[in-house]
XYZ file of C-alpha atoms in Angstrom:
671
model
C 35.531 -13.148 11.913
C 37.160 -15.406 9.456
C 34.170 -17.657 10.059
C 31.527 -14.862 9.527
C 33.572 -13.960 6.410
C 33.954 -17.458 5.159
C 29.796 -17.734 5.443
C 29.328 -14.060 3.938
C 30.689 -15.408 0.619
C 28.982 -18.454 0.243
C 25.803 -18.745 -2.163
C 22.511 -17.840 0.082
C 21.248 -21.307 -0.370
C 24.064 -23.116 1.281
C 24.793 -20.499 4.266
C 22.670 -22.445 6.345
C 24.382 -26.198 5.905
C 27.537 -24.410 6.133
C 26.749 -22.839 9.373
C 25.520 -26.398 11.069
C 28.837 -27.694 9.409
C 30.520 -25.475 11.530
C 29.113 -26.112 14.766
C 29.444 -30.029 14.494
C 33.293 -29.262 13.963
C 33.472 -26.780 16.499
C 31.808 -29.436 18.758
C 34.681 -31.889 17.530
C 37.475 -29.948 18.409
C 36.301 -29.060 21.995
C 35.410 -32.516 22.459
C 37.245 -34.140 25.726
C 37.990 -30.766 26.997
C 36.317 -29.009 30.147
C 32.585 -28.716 29.446
C 33.104 -24.976 29.666
C 35.330 -24.605 26.982
C 32.828 -26.893 24.723
C 30.101 -24.858 25.927
C 32.109 -21.520 25.299
C 32.561 -22.415 21.731
C 29.325 -23.677 20.850
C 27.733 -20.597 21.868
C 30.303 -18.281 20.222
C 29.854 -20.422 17.002
C 25.879 -20.236 16.901
C 26.439 -16.384 17.423
C 28.205 -16.268 14.551
C 26.058 -18.357 12.459
C 23.175 -16.401 14.021
C 24.741 -12.759 13.140
C 25.477 -14.215 9.108
C 21.775 -15.371 9.004
C 21.051 -11.873 10.334
C 22.978 -10.253 7.371
C 22.021 -12.383 4.767
C 18.472 -11.936 5.916
C 19.235 -8.069 5.424
C 19.378 -8.533 1.529
C 15.862 -9.853 1.306
C 13.669 -7.737 -0.405
C 10.443 -6.795 1.491
C 7.680 -9.210 1.561
C 4.894 -6.394 1.220
C 3.972 -3.798 -1.611
C 1.422 -1.431 -2.416
C -1.236 -1.534 -5.310
C -2.682 1.372 -7.137
C -6.233 -0.092 -6.979
C -8.764 2.241 -8.025
C -8.022 5.450 -9.908
C -10.342 8.587 -11.404
C -9.489 11.506 -13.239
C -5.570 12.512 -13.567
C -3.167 10.550 -11.716
C 0.341 10.043 -12.135
C 3.080 8.570 -10.661
C 6.768 8.756 -10.423
C 9.147 5.599 -9.916
C 12.091 5.564 -7.633
C 15.295 6.188 -9.045
C 13.750 8.539 -11.902
C 13.045 11.990 -12.397
C 9.997 11.910 -14.689
C 6.465 11.516 -14.080
C 4.459 9.551 -15.824
C 0.330 8.472 -16.151
C -0.373 5.831 -13.146
C 0.288 1.872 -14.583
C -2.673 0.317 -12.948
C -1.464 -3.148 -11.341
C 2.122 -1.648 -10.587
C 3.265 -2.828 -7.114
C 4.438 0.782 -5.370
C 7.257 0.321 -3.155
C 10.021 2.547 -1.477
C 11.031 5.855 -3.178
C 7.573 5.956 -5.398
C 5.812 8.815 -5.691
C 2.081 9.717 -6.533
C 0.121 12.598 -7.518
C -3.648 12.771 -7.767
C -4.386 16.030 -9.878
C -7.286 18.023 -8.891
C -10.675 16.000 -9.648
C -8.817 12.942 -9.396
C -9.188 9.839 -6.893
C -6.733 7.169 -6.252
C -6.749 3.984 -3.726
C -3.815 2.236 -2.758
C -3.878 -1.109 -0.900
C -0.726 -2.177 1.465
C -1.266 -5.299 3.190
C -4.658 -5.510 5.071
C -4.529 -1.328 5.060
C -5.935 0.662 2.373
C -5.204 4.477 1.290
C -7.591 6.796 -0.240
C -6.402 9.808 -1.760
C -8.119 13.222 -2.417
C -7.640 15.578 -5.449
C -4.647 17.760 -5.257
C -2.669 15.098 -2.922
C 1.014 14.684 -3.245
C 2.216 11.393 -1.109
C 5.772 9.607 -1.648
C 6.422 6.319 0.158
C 9.751 6.820 2.388
C 9.482 3.246 3.725
C 7.508 -0.121 3.059
C 8.646 -3.370 4.057
C 7.668 -6.182 6.377
C 6.902 -4.521 9.287
C 7.295 -0.617 8.453
C 5.148 1.787 6.266
C 6.299 5.540 6.241
C 4.337 7.903 4.094
C 5.158 11.488 3.014
C 2.214 13.491 2.662
C 2.806 16.957 1.565
C -0.366 18.299 0.595
C -3.798 16.973 0.162
C -6.115 14.482 1.982
C -5.518 11.115 2.901
C -7.742 8.371 4.402
C -6.026 5.412 6.079
C -8.003 2.136 6.911
C -6.283 -0.230 8.719
C -7.879 -3.463 9.724
C -5.033 -5.119 11.754
C -1.751 -3.537 13.334
C 0.342 -6.270 15.151
C 2.868 -4.991 18.182
C 6.051 -4.731 15.996
C 4.357 -2.589 13.000
C 4.796 0.617 12.155
C 2.653 2.754 10.191
C 3.596 6.417 10.322
C 2.432 9.596 8.155
C 4.653 12.542 8.062
C 3.532 16.093 7.296
C 5.389 19.583 7.180
C 3.785 20.359 10.471
C 3.857 16.902 12.057
C 4.296 13.088 11.972
C 1.391 10.826 13.267
C 2.094 7.364 13.898
C -1.001 5.027 14.052
C -1.259 2.855 17.292
C -4.549 0.751 16.815
C -6.325 -0.529 13.641
C -8.735 1.995 13.066
C -10.188 4.734 10.365
C -7.972 7.936 9.999
C -7.718 10.882 8.419
C -5.123 13.750 7.550
C -5.747 16.837 5.953
C -2.469 18.965 4.871
C -3.422 22.710 3.524
C -1.685 23.626 -0.102
C 0.378 26.156 1.718
C 1.252 23.805 4.491
C 0.087 26.306 7.210
C -1.545 23.378 9.081
C -2.420 19.733 9.263
C -5.867 18.108 10.598
C -5.690 14.949 12.092
C -8.768 12.718 12.789
C -9.419 10.183 14.464
C -12.473 8.194 13.896
C -11.353 4.836 14.947
C -8.025 3.694 16.556
C -5.932 5.663 17.864
C -2.795 7.381 17.147
C 0.258 9.525 18.139
C 0.689 12.846 16.877
C 4.333 14.317 17.005
C 5.276 17.678 16.635
C 8.669 19.629 17.102
C 7.960 20.511 20.838
C 5.920 17.706 22.141
C 3.811 14.611 21.868
C 0.362 13.318 22.464
C -2.027 10.805 21.790
C -5.229 11.358 19.845
C -8.169 9.227 20.671
C -11.191 7.813 18.908
C -13.676 10.598 18.235
C -11.010 13.479 18.450
C -9.685 15.986 15.834
C -6.259 17.957 16.014
C -5.059 20.893 13.935
C -1.615 21.813 13.787
C -0.526 25.300 12.350
C 3.059 26.231 11.896
C 6.164 24.007 11.759
C 8.907 25.576 13.667
C 6.765 26.563 17.077
C 3.301 25.044 15.719
C 0.009 25.635 17.798
C -2.170 22.939 18.975
C -5.758 22.988 19.503
C -8.387 20.159 19.234
C -11.635 20.990 17.264
C -14.933 19.138 16.690
C -15.336 16.485 14.270
C -17.419 17.486 11.504
C -19.570 15.087 9.764
C -18.606 12.437 7.255
C -18.227 13.994 3.642
C -18.739 12.077 0.246
C -15.041 10.970 0.617
C -15.534 9.301 3.920
C -18.656 7.515 2.974
C -17.141 6.569 -0.206
C -14.248 5.086 1.897
C -16.971 3.489 4.442
C -19.035 2.004 1.465
C -15.797 -0.163 0.536
C -15.113 -1.123 3.823
C -18.582 -2.674 4.219
C -18.425 -4.683 1.178
C -14.937 -5.655 2.185
C -16.584 -7.373 5.439
C -18.703 -9.364 3.413
C -16.520 -10.752 1.041
C -16.071 -14.685 0.330
C -12.609 -14.847 -1.021
C -11.820 -13.492 2.898
C -12.463 -17.554 3.712
C -9.638 -18.693 1.323
C -7.258 -16.033 1.293
C -5.277 -13.801 3.898
C -6.843 -10.338 4.492
C -2.997 -9.294 4.020
C -3.057 -10.612 0.388
C -2.881 -7.253 -1.719
C -5.789 -7.179 -4.264
C -7.961 -10.528 -2.810
C -10.959 -7.935 -2.903
C -11.406 -7.980 -6.687
C -12.082 -11.938 -6.816
C -15.284 -11.960 -5.856
C -16.500 -9.677 -8.610
C -14.520 -10.932 -11.570
C -14.874 -14.762 -10.607
C -16.113 -17.845 -8.751
C -14.856 -19.995 -5.908
C -14.998 -23.959 -7.371
C -13.940 -26.957 -5.013
C -11.700 -29.701 -6.804
C -10.657 -32.739 -6.147
C -6.793 -31.985 -6.091
C -6.540 -28.634 -4.762
C -9.751 -28.002 -2.708
C -11.159 -24.418 -3.335
C -9.604 -22.420 -6.261
C -10.828 -19.488 -8.014
C -11.649 -18.925 -12.149
C -12.007 -15.511 -13.840
C -15.222 -14.861 -15.673
C -14.894 -13.827 -19.318
C -11.970 -14.735 -20.137
C -11.205 -14.807 -24.010
C -10.812 -18.022 -25.687
C -6.972 -19.438 -25.346
C -6.453 -17.487 -22.375
C -3.729 -18.536 -19.852
C -1.992 -16.552 -17.132
C 0.966 -14.045 -17.504
C -0.243 -13.691 -21.390
C -2.020 -10.502 -21.117
C -0.214 -7.867 -19.777
C 3.559 -6.557 -19.631
C 7.181 -6.592 -17.975
C 8.546 -3.767 -15.664
C 12.067 -3.527 -14.108
C 11.022 -2.718 -10.333
C 13.693 -2.598 -7.920
C 14.727 -4.448 -5.410
C 12.831 -7.512 -7.304
C 14.057 -7.200 -10.949
C 11.841 -8.622 -13.753
C 7.953 -7.969 -12.537
C 4.562 -8.953 -14.310
C 1.838 -6.421 -14.282
C -1.053 -7.698 -15.606
C -3.794 -5.925 -17.578
C -7.161 -7.369 -15.678
C -8.995 -5.583 -13.139
C -8.277 -8.460 -11.087
C -4.823 -9.331 -12.202
C -2.534 -8.439 -9.025
C -3.460 -11.311 -6.639
C -3.266 -14.278 -8.682
C 0.170 -13.283 -10.475
C 1.988 -12.366 -7.227
C 0.504 -14.766 -4.905
C -0.752 -18.671 -5.143
C -0.069 -21.012 -8.244
C -2.182 -21.754 -11.176
C -3.291 -25.186 -12.249
C -4.961 -26.240 -15.443
C -7.902 -28.425 -14.606
C -9.864 -28.589 -17.462
C -9.679 -24.481 -17.212
C -7.226 -22.245 -15.702
C -8.074 -22.289 -11.937
C -5.894 -19.988 -9.610
C -4.960 -21.826 -6.108
C -4.522 -19.470 -3.238
C -1.852 -20.063 -0.446
C -2.617 -21.451 3.187
C -5.020 -18.893 4.545
C -3.557 -18.350 7.944
C 0.312 -17.348 6.757
C 0.983 -13.892 5.508
C 1.727 -14.102 1.714
C 4.734 -12.996 0.984
C 4.458 -11.175 -2.459
C 6.848 -12.374 -5.576
C 7.236 -10.098 -8.842
C 5.852 -13.164 -11.079
C 5.716 -16.714 -9.998
C 6.890 -18.052 -13.443
C 9.442 -20.468 -14.612
C 11.545 -18.950 -17.271
C 12.132 -21.068 -20.693
C 15.383 -20.047 -23.011
C 17.372 -21.270 -26.023
C 16.724 -22.006 -29.512
C 13.361 -23.138 -28.391
C 11.968 -19.707 -28.197
C 13.838 -18.197 -31.105
C 16.410 -16.725 -28.707
C 13.705 -14.627 -27.042
C 12.022 -14.771 -23.416
C 9.663 -17.544 -22.776
C 7.756 -18.297 -19.412
C 4.861 -20.354 -17.887
C 3.115 -20.167 -14.854
C 4.278 -21.903 -11.687
C 1.577 -24.728 -10.697
C 0.829 -26.159 -7.294
C 3.549 -27.510 -4.804
C 6.202 -26.043 -6.887
C 9.165 -24.280 -5.569
C 9.527 -20.861 -6.659
C 13.272 -19.833 -7.258
C 13.924 -15.975 -7.271
C 16.280 -14.730 -9.843
C 17.322 -11.554 -6.995
C 19.389 -12.133 -3.991
C 17.550 -13.857 -1.192
C 18.366 -15.685 2.035
C 16.989 -19.485 2.713
C 14.154 -17.718 5.418
C 13.041 -15.714 2.672
C 13.136 -18.287 0.431
C 11.085 -20.758 2.384
C 8.587 -17.793 3.492
C 7.766 -16.782 -0.112
C 7.244 -20.518 -0.788
C 5.215 -22.273 1.804
C 3.131 -18.878 2.263
C 1.886 -19.169 -1.662
C 1.880 -23.004 -2.083
C 1.782 -26.255 -0.013
C 5.224 -27.612 -0.367
C 5.592 -31.411 -0.183
C 7.749 -32.355 2.932
C 10.403 -33.840 1.030
C 11.118 -31.175 -1.103
C 14.209 -29.381 -0.452
C 13.263 -25.884 -0.831
C 16.609 -24.232 -0.714
C 18.268 -26.418 -2.959
C 16.132 -26.941 -5.977
C 17.425 -27.696 -9.378
C 15.011 -26.346 -11.732
C 16.122 -27.738 -15.035
C 15.226 -31.132 -13.144
C 11.977 -30.602 -12.519
C 8.826 -31.987 -13.858
C 6.564 -28.644 -14.265
C 2.967 -29.776 -14.236
C 1.672 -26.562 -16.475
C 4.681 -26.821 -19.085
C 2.366 -29.248 -20.882
C -0.990 -27.404 -20.170
C -2.627 -25.928 -23.075
C -1.258 -22.683 -24.480
C 0.680 -22.548 -21.097
C 4.163 -21.289 -22.572
C 4.282 -17.546 -23.838
C 7.578 -16.352 -25.744
C 8.568 -12.614 -27.000
C 11.426 -11.354 -28.055
C 14.006 -9.619 -26.291
C 13.475 -5.917 -27.511
C 9.306 -6.569 -26.799
C 9.856 -7.855 -23.206
C 12.461 -5.034 -22.366
C 10.254 -2.060 -23.773
C 7.242 -2.894 -21.463
C 5.180 -3.589 -24.507
C 1.958 -5.821 -24.227
C 2.891 -9.004 -24.571
C -0.113 -10.984 -26.219
C 0.127 -9.143 -29.365
C 3.878 -9.761 -30.057
C 3.835 -13.536 -28.993
C 6.112 -15.737 -30.535
C 4.730 -19.089 -31.749
C 6.596 -22.107 -29.587
C 6.564 -25.682 -31.675
C 5.261 -28.318 -29.465
C 8.272 -30.619 -29.963
C 10.887 -27.607 -29.266
C 9.184 -27.104 -26.147
C 9.589 -30.422 -25.035
C 13.137 -30.349 -25.628
C 13.516 -26.348 -24.232
C 15.521 -25.398 -21.037
C 13.950 -24.056 -17.810
C 16.776 -21.291 -16.901
C 17.192 -18.970 -13.842
C 16.041 -15.699 -15.162
C 14.917 -13.990 -18.202
C 18.633 -12.623 -18.902
C 17.905 -9.609 -20.276
C 19.165 -6.238 -18.967
C 16.799 -3.540 -18.099
C 16.614 0.069 -20.160
C 15.245 3.261 -19.329
C 11.871 1.745 -21.287
C 11.813 -0.969 -18.970
C 11.134 1.109 -15.631
C 7.965 2.457 -16.702
C 5.229 1.842 -19.586
C 4.842 5.165 -21.551
C 1.461 6.631 -22.129
C -0.415 7.687 -25.319
C 1.958 10.006 -27.289
C 1.200 13.680 -26.074
C -0.826 12.612 -23.172
C -1.172 14.980 -20.791
C 0.953 14.257 -17.528
C -0.213 15.869 -14.383
C 2.560 16.469 -11.112
C 3.020 18.300 -8.504
C 4.503 21.997 -8.279
C 8.196 21.818 -7.452
C 7.904 24.052 -4.297
C 5.538 20.755 -2.992
C 7.713 18.479 -4.365
C 10.647 20.275 -1.989
C 8.790 20.567 1.142
C 9.734 19.425 3.897
C 8.166 17.273 6.361
C 8.725 16.187 9.903
C 9.570 12.573 10.791
C 9.513 10.935 14.062
C 11.382 7.363 12.392
C 14.548 7.684 10.207
C 13.687 6.430 6.583
C 16.165 4.487 4.445
C 18.145 6.988 1.973
C 16.695 7.732 -1.225
C 17.299 5.124 -3.990
C 20.043 5.468 -6.303
C 18.992 6.490 -9.531
C 18.649 4.313 -12.431
C 20.664 5.872 -14.752
C 23.381 5.671 -12.650
C 22.700 1.773 -11.942
C 22.414 0.999 -15.651
C 25.839 0.022 -16.632
C 25.976 -2.418 -13.633
C 22.693 -4.348 -14.662
C 23.638 -4.530 -17.948
C 26.387 -6.723 -16.998
C 24.042 -8.375 -14.077
C 22.431 -10.943 -16.402
C 18.949 -9.969 -15.860
C 19.453 -10.106 -12.131
C 19.278 -7.092 -9.724
C 21.771 -5.777 -8.008
C 22.511 -7.264 -4.138
C 22.976 -4.457 -1.590
C 27.023 -4.292 -1.617
C 26.618 -2.944 -5.237
C 23.961 -0.471 -4.640
C 25.673 0.568 -1.240
C 28.680 1.487 -3.570
C 27.181 3.278 -5.787
C 25.287 5.649 -3.306
C 28.678 6.127 -1.831
C 29.127 7.937 -5.286
C 26.035 9.719 -5.475
C 26.151 13.170 -4.200
C 23.513 13.998 -1.230
C 20.321 16.093 -1.905
C 20.197 19.579 -1.800
C 17.568 20.222 0.791
C 16.705 17.465 3.139
C 13.156 16.787 2.500
C 13.241 14.967 6.237
C 13.147 16.924 9.110
C 13.257 14.174 12.391
C 12.213 15.493 15.551
C 12.285 13.906 18.993
C 9.347 14.940 21.298
C 9.858 16.095 24.393
C 7.531 17.644 27.270
C 6.774 21.121 26.147
C 8.063 24.332 28.257
C 5.626 26.111 30.698
C 3.609 28.602 28.626
C 0.688 31.071 29.290
C -2.665 29.960 28.569
C -3.455 30.704 24.942
C -6.140 33.992 23.610
C -8.952 32.722 22.659
C -9.115 34.930 19.531
C -5.829 32.540 18.530
C -6.372 29.310 19.747
C -10.081 28.676 20.333
C -9.268 24.818 21.010
C -8.134 22.988 24.226
C -4.233 22.075 23.873
C -4.447 18.539 23.684
C -2.244 16.683 27.085
C 1.547 16.193 26.187
C 2.353 12.526 26.476
C 5.602 13.391 28.246
C 3.827 15.900 30.745
C 3.332 13.624 34.222
C -0.432 13.705 34.867
C -0.163 15.319 38.111
C 0.904 18.821 36.713
C -1.062 18.630 33.487
C -4.828 19.426 33.936
C -7.642 17.021 32.404
C -8.667 17.790 28.870
C -10.863 19.663 28.245
C -13.865 18.644 26.203
C -14.052 19.534 22.907
C -16.833 22.413 22.055
C -19.038 21.225 19.313
C -20.351 24.578 18.972
C -16.802 25.828 17.591
C -15.404 23.553 15.132
C -12.735 24.381 12.532
C -13.621 26.596 10.013
C -14.733 24.547 6.485
C -13.134 25.444 2.912
C -15.683 25.063 0.048
C -15.053 21.656 -1.923
C -13.510 22.184 -5.220
C -14.074 18.500 -6.454
C -17.098 16.182 -6.743
C -16.863 13.222 -4.666
C -16.926 9.645 -5.506
C -20.202 8.160 -5.176
C -22.435 8.272 -8.338
C -25.399 9.447 -6.990
C -24.037 12.698 -5.528
C -25.481 15.516 -7.435
C -23.194 18.094 -8.706
C -23.498 21.785 -7.169
C -24.656 24.566 -9.727
C -21.193 26.224 -9.377
C -19.301 23.355 -10.396
C -19.628 21.523 -13.910
C -19.896 18.140 -13.957
C -16.608 15.550 -14.447
C -16.661 14.148 -17.829
C -17.217 10.196 -17.118
C -15.464 7.514 -19.127
C -17.691 5.068 -21.206
C -17.750 2.413 -18.464
C -20.688 2.912 -16.136
C -20.303 4.390 -12.735
C -19.516 1.921 -9.946
C -22.439 0.467 -8.085
C -23.264 1.456 -4.342
C -21.928 -1.948 -3.747
C -18.530 -2.436 -1.913
C -16.184 -4.041 -4.911
C -14.093 -2.091 -6.657
C -15.682 -0.621 -9.729
C -14.637 -2.144 -13.352
C -11.671 -1.068 -15.000
C -10.286 -0.574 -18.176
C -7.298 -2.040 -19.495
C -5.209 0.846 -17.399
C -7.629 1.972 -14.589
C -10.649 0.698 -13.025
C -13.491 2.549 -14.460
C -14.475 5.741 -12.986
C -16.875 7.151 -10.279
C -17.125 10.844 -9.573
C -13.896 11.707 -7.816
C -13.431 12.441 -4.159
C -13.167 16.072 -2.571
C -9.391 17.229 -2.778
C -9.141 18.786 0.641
C -11.816 19.430 3.387
C -10.885 20.898 6.620
C -13.193 20.003 9.208
C -16.337 21.163 8.292
C -18.735 23.178 10.374
C -22.377 23.798 11.299
C -22.820 27.615 12.184
C -24.996 28.443 14.889
C -28.492 29.967 13.973
C -28.607 32.345 16.480
C -30.499 34.961 14.728
C -32.988 32.110 13.083
C -33.108 30.991 16.678
C -34.277 34.745 17.878
C -36.890 35.157 15.717
C -38.432 31.591 16.218
C -38.373 32.703 19.684
C -40.578 36.044 19.059
C -42.695 33.927 16.754
C -43.883 31.279 19.576
C -44.327 34.587 21.960
C -46.770 36.124 19.018
C -48.807 32.935 18.704
C -48.931 32.460 22.452
C -50.314 36.328 22.812
C -52.848 35.540 19.692
C -54.352 32.731 21.512
C -54.775 34.977 24.743
C -56.736 37.380 22.762
C -58.840 35.188 21.333
C -59.932 33.555 24.502
C -60.675 36.841 25.745
C -63.051 37.429 22.946
C -64.539 34.304 23.162
C -65.155 35.189 27.097
C -66.618 38.563 25.997
C -69.149 36.931 23.328
C -70.389 34.494 25.919
C -71.313 37.311 28.569
C -72.946 38.882 25.926
C -75.123 36.186 24.656
C -75.921 35.464 28.773
C -77.522 39.589 28.944
């Protein structure tokens, strides 16, 4: 234990080196003794080393985030640790503890790795957990479409609702509808496969199947026919089809959040020094990376860049920037799963920036040194997945003050603002501080922006008097069923603010957060009800009047004692409710019973798969998709069919009469 404590107190960048030295020491101590003793000592030391490294890795932040990539209508969100709701901040990274609400008539799209989430109107969704291997969402109300391109063996993707918990087992296309009163939830699997977990049983939902679960404590299960795709489904499929044809997928990993925008807003070019690079189109004169946007405080990474451009996510959180006569973005190795970084910049401090905060983009092959706590493993991953590091560079032991940064002398690369502008999430371009070239040459590169965050740093407030929509209190407090235990709720920002003020612009480590969490009272009502699926008790066949669908086969039941799952009767699909919001594709005509939504000034998006052009805060709008759509049905036209049969009979009888008349006429002519 003394070894573990000794290692735990070292800085993260020295832990691995110290562990190796301990191993060498252990070998020397036991040299010359029995081989068994020496082997035991080495095994013990390596076990302690591995444990210490594992503990250090637990302090690492996630390598994945979600990104709000498309909005239409009123979309709001609630950051983790904050009680208020705000207008959605386009390009803001979303992570564990964040909440999203889409007002009726609105639409929102989120990107998570190779997955895409499409939220319909009147939808409330929380991110219970988001890390390198897990996605766990809480869907309290509304419609959620999920499209996942790849799902590894160790990856978990779970959606928790008031009636059930649904886990994705394979890549595919899924749809989940939670009724406004939470009385039932529909799960549709158009492609892929998933596991449905209720309070009393679990079973697999296969491609081409749809299941309705009604009730929470003693729910009923029924299979219903999948309705034809509605406008929300078609909109999702249209974007997926376009993504299949992206040129950027040749040079970027599909796990890179935001790469989908690059084809539309820029072009790929071949350079002698860096190979294929991407250059944005239509940038103003004097443009440079990290100059048009604002800074936010996002835990657990700290100061995070949020760019104004509609394409401004991937090039500012992955890869590196190079000045090659123009600014070009250089992606990392396409085969690597990229690790998200809050901002790949070097910080400039001191009198050179007038006591404010300055920064410039890191260049290719330059090491990113985070200001937050990390392990050596994370430090390596966040660098080698985003750029090519020269072999003789020790990533875990970089002295940033001795690095000759290539972009430091590039034209207009350095941006600086006063500390108040930096900390209040204000646009930096309009408040830039002029930095003299001679002062810049002697400026000191520092490890972090030593500015303590305030309440204004957590979120950018909207225009004065702006209407911020939020879900009903009853929906926010609605408990859901979960298979996996999510992490504890985030510590409120107000509770952390005093400790952050003394931390010189660095986020709190996990030990500090845990101490604050212990002083936090537990929530008044648990929002997650964890269940363990088991074989259901024997029960009598359900009455068709109450449960017209077939009961799905429980996964836990033995095949010999469980009857085969009946075929779904397409003539009895689930009842359809009227759509309350217009769908996203621009060509759709508005029904006579609805009023057309007011469109922004920008043109509606084309039918191509690429995301529509965006304003400074949100992409341009298309008509919004449906808020929720229980499976539609096609009523059997029984009366119409009877009329058609009668009409056909009358026609046949008429033809027979005509033939009889013709024969009578022929006989008369012969006579």
